[in-house]
């Protein structure tokens, strides 16, 4: 029996990781530790919440005594650390919250794990920290004159990109964070690596590109715009929409986490990306066409909802992950092409309006109270 804590397991990526581990490894005991802030939602896990190898604990990762007690009580062998504040716009308005959760929360977990594991010996233990590609800063978008950059799914490999002279984030790049969010994640990454170098803790860090898919809180671009298109609300686009992001379907990220947790090299770093770059404006147009088609509307009927707004402060122009190390060493690659993934995602949100209404109304807190406190 492996006893594994997943922090932030009621969030978007975390809930997919919890679901995968609970169902794939019935011999494991998965302890979901989540504070249930605005983006944490136990409704994301209703299909597994009653399984015998799943336990939910409402707790703050910054509470050192609580984390120490949890590690001892459940005899924890591994930690998959996903809990984080992650919305850049919120970090610009409130950097202190990001420093507390992302930096001090990670340090609290590390210290609690060190105190518990060090006396037993490090064998069989693992601290896996999930980070972001934003710690690397921004990439240039230089390409040959008159050649359209390969920002679509046709650009399925780094080799194809390199033919156009484009750069990628690789594991050996220096950190250059540009927002309070990315600065807080960069700091937490450094603490994780320092605990390996100083104490010998078996750690792993991964840096991932933008995720999309079911159960994502609707402050992020894709679920927000799907809902706005459906309701015919404005689609606010920063600047000219030229910013480029690499997109990865969330279940592919969960599969990568599973693989790296079990087979990744201790003290190593792995980049996880979809080799799937899109300009923001292009992905928004795809969302409009897909939602309109699935709702039986005329093609491009809602393109006039696009509204250009003042660009965000410190807005990085391009992120692009090189996942070739992960592919080469562990055999992982994305399972879905973007068109297939976005179709599944749009359909899920259209079919689950009750979930959308629930997470935006705060009723999920009542669900938690009824499920765990009022019985």
PDB file of N, CA and C in Angstrom, residues 141 151 237-245 278-281 308 317-318:
ATOM      1  N   UNK A 141       9.283  35.355 -31.111  1.00  0.00           N
ATOM      2  CA  UNK A 141       8.499  34.723 -32.163  1.00  0.00           C
ATOM      3  C   UNK A 141       9.127  34.987 -33.525  1.00  0.00           C
ATOM      4  N   UNK A 151       1.622  27.718 -35.553  1.00  0.00           N
ATOM      5  CA  UNK A 151       0.941  27.788 -34.270  1.00  0.00           C
ATOM      6  C   UNK A 151      -0.233  26.818 -34.185  1.00  0.00           C
ATOM      7  N   UNK A 237     -10.436  40.356 -25.186  1.00  0.00           N
ATOM      8  CA  UNK A 237      -9.143  39.855 -25.660  1.00  0.00           C
ATOM      9  C   UNK A 237      -8.077  40.890 -25.339  1.00  0.00           C
ATOM     10  N   UNK A 238      -7.021  40.455 -24.624  1.00  0.00           N
ATOM     11  CA  UNK A 238      -5.932  41.371 -24.293  1.00  0.00           C
ATOM     12  C   UNK A 238      -5.183  41.803 -25.548  1.00  0.00           C
ATOM     13  N   UNK A 239      -4.901  43.115 -25.640  1.00  0.00           N
ATOM     14  CA  UNK A 239      -4.123  43.644 -26.751  1.00  0.00           C
ATOM     15  C   UNK A 239      -4.745  43.291 -28.083  1.00  0.00           C
ATOM     16  N   UNK A 240      -3.953  42.689 -28.979  1.00  0.00           N
ATOM     17  CA  UNK A 240      -4.443  42.258 -30.288  1.00  0.00           C
ATOM     18  C   UNK A 240      -4.668  40.749 -30.343  1.00  0.00           C
ATOM     19  N   UNK A 241      -4.508  40.084 -29.193  1.00  0.00           N
ATOM     20  CA  UNK A 241      -4.689  38.630 -29.178  1.00  0.00           C
ATOM     21  C   UNK A 241      -3.536  37.881 -29.799  1.00  0.00           C
ATOM     22  N   UNK A 242      -2.359  38.532 -29.909  1.00  0.00           N
ATOM     23  CA  UNK A 242      -1.218  37.906 -30.580  1.00  0.00           C
ATOM     24  C   UNK A 242      -0.392  37.011 -29.660  1.00  0.00           C
ATOM     25  N   UNK A 243      -0.670  37.038 -28.362  1.00  0.00           N
ATOM     26  CA  UNK A 243       0.095  36.218 -27.425  1.00  0.00           C
ATOM     27  C   UNK A 243      -0.111  34.741 -27.727  1.00  0.00           C
ATOM     28  N   UNK A 244       0.958  33.977 -27.599  1.00  0.00           N
ATOM     29  CA  UNK A 244       0.950  32.572 -28.007  1.00  0.00           C
ATOM     30  C   UNK A 244       1.157  31.675 -26.797  1.00  0.00           C
ATOM     31  N   UNK A 245       0.347  30.620 -26.727  1.00  0.00           N
ATOM     32  CA  UNK A 245       0.466  29.644 -25.652  1.00  0.00           C
ATOM     33  C   UNK A 245       0.448  28.232 -26.229  1.00  0.00           C
ATOM     34  N   UNK A 278      -0.883  28.081 -30.091  1.00  0.00           N
ATOM     35  CA  UNK A 278      -1.959  28.870 -30.707  1.00  0.00           C
ATOM     36  C   UNK A 278      -1.865  30.313 -30.253  1.00  0.00           C
ATOM     37  N   UNK A 279      -2.072  31.232 -31.191  1.00  0.00           N
ATOM     38  CA  UNK A 279      -2.313  32.616 -30.799  1.00  0.00           C
ATOM     39  C   UNK A 279      -3.663  32.679 -30.083  1.00  0.00           C
ATOM     40  N   UNK A 280      -3.747  33.547 -29.086  1.00  0.00           N
ATOM     41  CA  UNK A 280      -5.004  33.661 -28.338  1.00  0.00           C
ATOM     42  C   UNK A 280      -6.185  33.966 -29.251  1.00  0.00           C
ATOM     43  N   UNK A 281      -5.988  34.876 -30.200  1.00  0.00           N
ATOM     44  CA  UNK A 281      -7.103  35.259 -31.064  1.00  0.00           C
ATOM     45  C   UNK A 281      -7.561  34.087 -31.925  1.00  0.00           C
ATOM     46  N   UNK A 308     -11.582  43.882 -27.943  1.00  0.00           N
ATOM     47  CA  UNK A 308     -10.179  44.057 -27.589  1.00  0.00           C
ATOM     48  C   UNK A 308     -10.051  45.040 -26.430  1.00  0.00           C
ATOM     49  N   UNK A 317       4.836  37.304 -24.277  1.00  0.00           N
ATOM     50  CA  UNK A 317       4.330  37.155 -25.638  1.00  0.00           C
ATOM     51  C   UNK A 317       4.128  35.695 -26.031  1.00  0.00           C
ATOM     52  N   UNK A 318       5.107  34.854 -25.721  1.00  0.00           N
ATOM     53  CA  UNK A 318       5.016  33.471 -26.197  1.00  0.00           C
ATOM     54  C   UNK A 318       5.606  32.500 -25.184  1.00  0.00           C
TER      55      UNK A 318
END
